[in-house]
XYZ file of C-alpha atoms in Angstrom:
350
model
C -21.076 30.632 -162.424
C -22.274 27.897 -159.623
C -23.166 24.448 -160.676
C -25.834 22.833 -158.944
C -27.193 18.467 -159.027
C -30.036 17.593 -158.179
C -31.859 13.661 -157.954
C -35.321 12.685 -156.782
C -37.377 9.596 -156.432
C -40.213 8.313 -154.683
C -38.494 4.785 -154.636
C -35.086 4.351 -156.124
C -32.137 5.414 -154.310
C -28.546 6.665 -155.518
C -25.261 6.320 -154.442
C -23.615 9.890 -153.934
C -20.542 8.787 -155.002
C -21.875 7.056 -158.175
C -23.752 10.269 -158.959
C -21.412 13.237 -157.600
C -17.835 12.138 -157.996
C -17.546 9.121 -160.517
C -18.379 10.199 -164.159
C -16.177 11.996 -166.215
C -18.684 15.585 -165.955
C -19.702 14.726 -162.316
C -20.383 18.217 -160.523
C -17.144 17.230 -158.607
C -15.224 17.728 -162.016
C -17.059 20.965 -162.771
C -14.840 23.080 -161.035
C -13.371 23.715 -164.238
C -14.829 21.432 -166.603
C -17.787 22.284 -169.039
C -20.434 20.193 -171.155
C -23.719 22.163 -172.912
C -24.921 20.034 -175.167
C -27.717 21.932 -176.827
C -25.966 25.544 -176.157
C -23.111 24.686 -177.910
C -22.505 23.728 -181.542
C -22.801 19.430 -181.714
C -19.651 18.089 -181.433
C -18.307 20.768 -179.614
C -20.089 20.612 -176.669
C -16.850 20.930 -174.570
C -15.115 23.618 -176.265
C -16.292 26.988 -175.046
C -14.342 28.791 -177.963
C -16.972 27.408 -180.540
C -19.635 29.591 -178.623
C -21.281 32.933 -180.288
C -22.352 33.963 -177.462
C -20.001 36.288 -175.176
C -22.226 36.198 -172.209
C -22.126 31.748 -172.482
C -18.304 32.750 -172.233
C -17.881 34.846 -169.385
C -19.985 32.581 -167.413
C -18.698 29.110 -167.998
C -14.727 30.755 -167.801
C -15.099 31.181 -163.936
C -13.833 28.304 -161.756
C -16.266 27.038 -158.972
C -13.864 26.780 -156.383
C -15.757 29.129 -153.930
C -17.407 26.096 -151.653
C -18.740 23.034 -151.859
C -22.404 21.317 -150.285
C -24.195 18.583 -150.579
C -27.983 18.024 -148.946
C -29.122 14.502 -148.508
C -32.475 13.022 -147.149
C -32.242 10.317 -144.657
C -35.098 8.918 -142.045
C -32.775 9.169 -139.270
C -34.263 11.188 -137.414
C -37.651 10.105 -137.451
C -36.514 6.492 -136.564
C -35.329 8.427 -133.398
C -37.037 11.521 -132.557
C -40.335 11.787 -131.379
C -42.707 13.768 -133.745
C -40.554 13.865 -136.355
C -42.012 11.786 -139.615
C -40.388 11.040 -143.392
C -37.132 12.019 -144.070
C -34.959 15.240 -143.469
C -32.257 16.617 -144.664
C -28.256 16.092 -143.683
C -25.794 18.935 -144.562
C -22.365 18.742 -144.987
C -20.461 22.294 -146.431
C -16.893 22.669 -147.471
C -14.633 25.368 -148.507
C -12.370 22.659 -150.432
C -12.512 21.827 -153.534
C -14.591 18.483 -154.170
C -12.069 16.663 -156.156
C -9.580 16.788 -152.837
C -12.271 16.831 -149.780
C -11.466 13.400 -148.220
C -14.308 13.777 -145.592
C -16.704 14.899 -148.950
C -15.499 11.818 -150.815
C -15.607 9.245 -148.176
C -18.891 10.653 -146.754
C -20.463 10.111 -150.929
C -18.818 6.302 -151.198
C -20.661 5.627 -148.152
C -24.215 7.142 -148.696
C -27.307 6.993 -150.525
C -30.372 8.938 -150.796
C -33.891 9.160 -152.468
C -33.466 13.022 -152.819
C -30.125 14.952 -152.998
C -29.250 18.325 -153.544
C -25.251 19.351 -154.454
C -24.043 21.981 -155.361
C -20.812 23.967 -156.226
C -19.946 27.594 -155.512
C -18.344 30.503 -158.059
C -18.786 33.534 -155.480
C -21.105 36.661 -157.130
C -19.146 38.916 -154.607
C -19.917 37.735 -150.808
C -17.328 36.624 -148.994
C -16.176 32.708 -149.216
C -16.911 30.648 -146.016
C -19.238 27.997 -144.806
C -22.223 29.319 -144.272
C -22.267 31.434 -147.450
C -21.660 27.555 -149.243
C -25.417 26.081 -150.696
C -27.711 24.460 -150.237
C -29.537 26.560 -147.991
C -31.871 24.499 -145.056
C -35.205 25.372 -143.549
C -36.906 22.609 -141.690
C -37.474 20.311 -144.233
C -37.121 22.464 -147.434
C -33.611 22.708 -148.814
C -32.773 25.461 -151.491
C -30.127 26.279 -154.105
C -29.200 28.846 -156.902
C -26.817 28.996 -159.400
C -27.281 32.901 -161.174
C -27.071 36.050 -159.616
C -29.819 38.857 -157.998
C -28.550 41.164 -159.649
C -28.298 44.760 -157.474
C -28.677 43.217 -154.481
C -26.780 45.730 -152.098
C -29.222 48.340 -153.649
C -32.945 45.562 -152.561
C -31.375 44.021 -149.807
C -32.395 45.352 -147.037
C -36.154 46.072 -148.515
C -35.769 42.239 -149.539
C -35.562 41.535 -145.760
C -38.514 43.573 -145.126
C -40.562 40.911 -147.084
C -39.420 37.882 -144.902
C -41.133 36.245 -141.711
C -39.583 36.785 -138.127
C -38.406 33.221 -138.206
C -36.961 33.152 -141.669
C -34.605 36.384 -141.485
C -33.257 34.811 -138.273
C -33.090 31.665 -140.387
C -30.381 33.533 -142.773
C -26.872 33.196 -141.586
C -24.965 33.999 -144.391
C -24.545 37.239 -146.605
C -25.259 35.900 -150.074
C -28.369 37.489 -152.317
C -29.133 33.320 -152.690
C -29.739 32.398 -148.977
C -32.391 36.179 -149.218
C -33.859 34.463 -151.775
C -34.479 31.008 -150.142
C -35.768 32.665 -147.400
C -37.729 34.644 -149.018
C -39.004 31.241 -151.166
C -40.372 29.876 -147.219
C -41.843 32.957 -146.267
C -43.685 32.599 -149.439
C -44.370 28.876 -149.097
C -45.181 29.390 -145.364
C -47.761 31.792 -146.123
C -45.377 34.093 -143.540
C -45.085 30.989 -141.080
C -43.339 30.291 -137.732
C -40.468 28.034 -137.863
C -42.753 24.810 -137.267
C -44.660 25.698 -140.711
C -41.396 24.406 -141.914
C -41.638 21.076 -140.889
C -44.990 20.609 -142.938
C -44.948 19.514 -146.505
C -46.853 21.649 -149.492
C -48.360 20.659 -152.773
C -46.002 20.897 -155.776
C -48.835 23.504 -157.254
C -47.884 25.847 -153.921
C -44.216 25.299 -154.420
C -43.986 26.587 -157.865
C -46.117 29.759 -156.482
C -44.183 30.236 -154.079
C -40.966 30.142 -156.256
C -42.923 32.041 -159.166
C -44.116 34.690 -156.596
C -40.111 35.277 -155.279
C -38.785 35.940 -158.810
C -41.607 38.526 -159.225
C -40.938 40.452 -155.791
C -37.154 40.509 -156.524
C -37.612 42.193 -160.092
C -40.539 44.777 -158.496
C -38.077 45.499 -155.775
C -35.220 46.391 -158.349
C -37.802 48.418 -160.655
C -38.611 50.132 -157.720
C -35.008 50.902 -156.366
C -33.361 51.367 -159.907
C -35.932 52.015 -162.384
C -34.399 51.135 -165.934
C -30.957 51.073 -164.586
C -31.906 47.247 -162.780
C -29.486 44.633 -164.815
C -31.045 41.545 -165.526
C -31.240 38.285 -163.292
C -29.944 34.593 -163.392
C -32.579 32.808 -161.082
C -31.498 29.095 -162.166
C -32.934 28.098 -158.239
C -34.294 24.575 -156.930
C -36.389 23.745 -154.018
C -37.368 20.276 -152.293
C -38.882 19.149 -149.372
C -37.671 15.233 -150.121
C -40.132 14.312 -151.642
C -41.086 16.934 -154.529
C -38.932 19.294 -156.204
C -39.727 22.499 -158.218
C -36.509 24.142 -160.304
C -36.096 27.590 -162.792
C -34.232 28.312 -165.310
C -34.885 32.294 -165.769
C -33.463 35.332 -166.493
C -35.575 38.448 -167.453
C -33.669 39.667 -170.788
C -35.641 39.753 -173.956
C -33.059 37.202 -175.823
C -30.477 36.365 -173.756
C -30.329 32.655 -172.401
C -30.208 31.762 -168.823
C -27.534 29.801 -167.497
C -27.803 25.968 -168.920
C -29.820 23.879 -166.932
C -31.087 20.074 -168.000
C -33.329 17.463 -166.865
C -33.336 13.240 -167.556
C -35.399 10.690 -166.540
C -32.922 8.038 -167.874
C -29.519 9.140 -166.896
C -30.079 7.467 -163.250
C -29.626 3.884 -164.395
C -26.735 5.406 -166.479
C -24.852 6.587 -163.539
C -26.125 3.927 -160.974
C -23.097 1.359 -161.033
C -25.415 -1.596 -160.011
C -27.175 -1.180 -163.675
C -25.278 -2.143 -167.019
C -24.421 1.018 -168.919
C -21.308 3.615 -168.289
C -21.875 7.257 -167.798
C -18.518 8.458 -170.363
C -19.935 6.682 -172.998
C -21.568 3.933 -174.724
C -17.952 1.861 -175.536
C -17.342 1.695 -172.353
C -17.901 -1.684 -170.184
C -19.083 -1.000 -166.540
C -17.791 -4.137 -164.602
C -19.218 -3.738 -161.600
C -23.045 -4.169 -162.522
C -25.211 -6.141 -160.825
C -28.293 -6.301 -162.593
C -29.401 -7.424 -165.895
C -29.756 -5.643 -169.037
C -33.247 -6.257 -169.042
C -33.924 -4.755 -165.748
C -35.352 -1.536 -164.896
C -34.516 1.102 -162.722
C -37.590 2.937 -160.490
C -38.510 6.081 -161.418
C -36.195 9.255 -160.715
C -35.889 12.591 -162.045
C -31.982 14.543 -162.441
C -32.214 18.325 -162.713
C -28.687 19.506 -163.604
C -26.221 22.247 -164.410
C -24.980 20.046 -166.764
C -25.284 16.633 -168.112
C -23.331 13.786 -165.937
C -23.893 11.492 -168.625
C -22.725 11.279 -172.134
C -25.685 10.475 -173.959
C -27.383 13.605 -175.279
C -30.138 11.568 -175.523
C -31.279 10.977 -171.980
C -31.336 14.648 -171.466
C -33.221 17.881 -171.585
C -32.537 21.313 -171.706
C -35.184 23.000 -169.959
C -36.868 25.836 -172.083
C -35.954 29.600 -170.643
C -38.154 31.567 -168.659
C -39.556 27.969 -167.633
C -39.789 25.854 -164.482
C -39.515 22.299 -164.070
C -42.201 20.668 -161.128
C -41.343 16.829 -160.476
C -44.639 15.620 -157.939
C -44.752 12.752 -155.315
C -44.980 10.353 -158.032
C -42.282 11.441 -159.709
C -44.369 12.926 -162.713
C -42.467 15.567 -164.247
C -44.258 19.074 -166.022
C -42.373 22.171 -167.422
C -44.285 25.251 -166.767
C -44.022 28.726 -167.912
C -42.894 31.114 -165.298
C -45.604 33.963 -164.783
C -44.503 37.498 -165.342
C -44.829 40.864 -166.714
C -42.470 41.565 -169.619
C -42.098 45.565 -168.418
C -39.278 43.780 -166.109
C -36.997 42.402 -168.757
C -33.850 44.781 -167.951
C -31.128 45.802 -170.620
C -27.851 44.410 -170.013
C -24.974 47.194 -169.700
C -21.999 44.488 -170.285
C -23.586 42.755 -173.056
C -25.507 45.095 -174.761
């Protein structure tokens, strides 16, 4: 399946490159690459053949080599633009891989952020092509998903019926994850106008707004399929550049969602200016800058995987749970409000 990255902080800012293309597991690398710590048997965290679990199997085999895109926040266009204030996203979208994008890796050596989104694509069926690549933009709220919506040829088109005027016109692609970020602003937007998008929202009506999405696609399959709806993998994230909300769901009595971690530490890890060295602990990163004694500000990482090497500065979010990170950067896992009568039977993996 996808891979998504995803950093936040109210103060600290990373270097793409440091964060997306240097470590050994960067998201550039997971095109093909694998490391679930916590999901797979310690000590074996790279070997997909030590897994139980056939489902685990099927979805870390596929290569994300569908598209590539990366959504950075920059004040740019405030320091220019009249009536624009804070920072907004920049979008760049590739159907390369990462590893051999020159513009992708020249763009990340040169760039650095307070909030960034990246993400990699392993197509669910839709066609491959720019616009179908994540994150998805509206105003300043970007959006990503790694999972499938499950049926979505059979809700699509009562999926649209949900969405503001603005918002469907907002949805250029064909993918069921661009419905569902639209569907995520309509939500947020309280069925707003395009300049509703431009405003920011607390981090209590963000998670709402996410929570209220995964329940309309699940009624909408009940309702078109009865029993026959398969289950969904809803592993989304949302930010406005300043906040971030992120699931990790799938309604199926046991089976686990695709992986998806957290870290509060791993940012000094990966940021080059800070002693430490993302492949592990032996290793001697030469180019720091700062002492061993200094620290980093606060940041939060929400991640397919884990960039770093140390189990230890990571998380693996609980399933059917969402992860909030606020303004201050204080992090909260939630439970994700639902009725169990929607947890679907699986047909392929009974």
């Amino acid at each position: 399946m996808c891979r998504w990255f995803a950093y936040i902080s109210p103060q600290e800012p990373c270097l793409l490159s440091d964060v997306l293309i240097d470590p050994a597991n960067a998201i550039s690398k997971q095109c093909s690459e694998h490391y679930l710590p916590q999901l797979l048997p310690h000590g074996e965290e790279l070997n997909l053949d030590d897994s139980n679990d056939a489902l685990m199997k099927m979805r870390n085999s596929l290569l994300n080599m569908d598209g590539l895109g990366v959504a950075w926040y920059t004040n740019a266009a405030a320091n220019y633009v009249k009536g624009v204030e804070g920072q907004r996203p920049a979008l760049y979208k590739s159907q390369s891989p990462p590893i051999s994008d020159f513009n992708f890796r020249n763009l990340c050596s040169n760039t650095e952020t307070q909030c960034l989104f990246a993400h990699i694509r392993a197509t669910s069926g839709s066609v491959v092509t720019q616009v179908n690549s994540h994150p998805f933009v509206f105003g300043r709220h970007v959006f990503m998903h790694n999972g499938v919506v499950s049926n979505f040829p059979n809700i699509r088109r009562d999926m649209t019926d949900l969405l503001s005027f603005d918002a469907y016109c907002n949805v250029l692609g064909s993918t069921d994850s661009e419905h569902a970020a639209a569907l995520y602003i309509t939500n947020l937007t309280n069925n707003g106008a395009k300049d509703t998008w431009e405003k920011e929202y607390p981090i209590t009506e963000m998670l709402s707004a996410m929570n209220k999405m995964i329940v309309q696609i699940m009624e909408l399959q009940r309702k078109q399929l009865g029993d026959k709806a398969a289950p969904n993998s809803l592993n989304f994230c949302a930010t406005d550049g300043r906040k971030m909300v992120a699931t990790r769901f799938r309604n199926h009595a046991t089976q686990q969602p695709p992986s998806l971690y957290w870290s509060e530490f791993a940012g000094r890890t990966l940021n080059q200016k800070y002693p430490g060295h993302p492949d592990g602990a032996g290793l001697v990163n030469e180019a720091a800058t700062k002492g061993t004694d200094e620290q980093i500000g606060k940041h939060t990482i929400i991640a397919s995987e884990p960039t770093t090497h140390d189990e230890g500065e990571w998380h693996l979010i609980n399933a059917k749970c969402a992860l909030t990170v606020d303004e201050n950067g204080t992090e909260k896992e939630v439970t994700i409000q639902y009725d169990p009568k929607f947890d679907a039977v699986d047909p392929n993996f009974p």
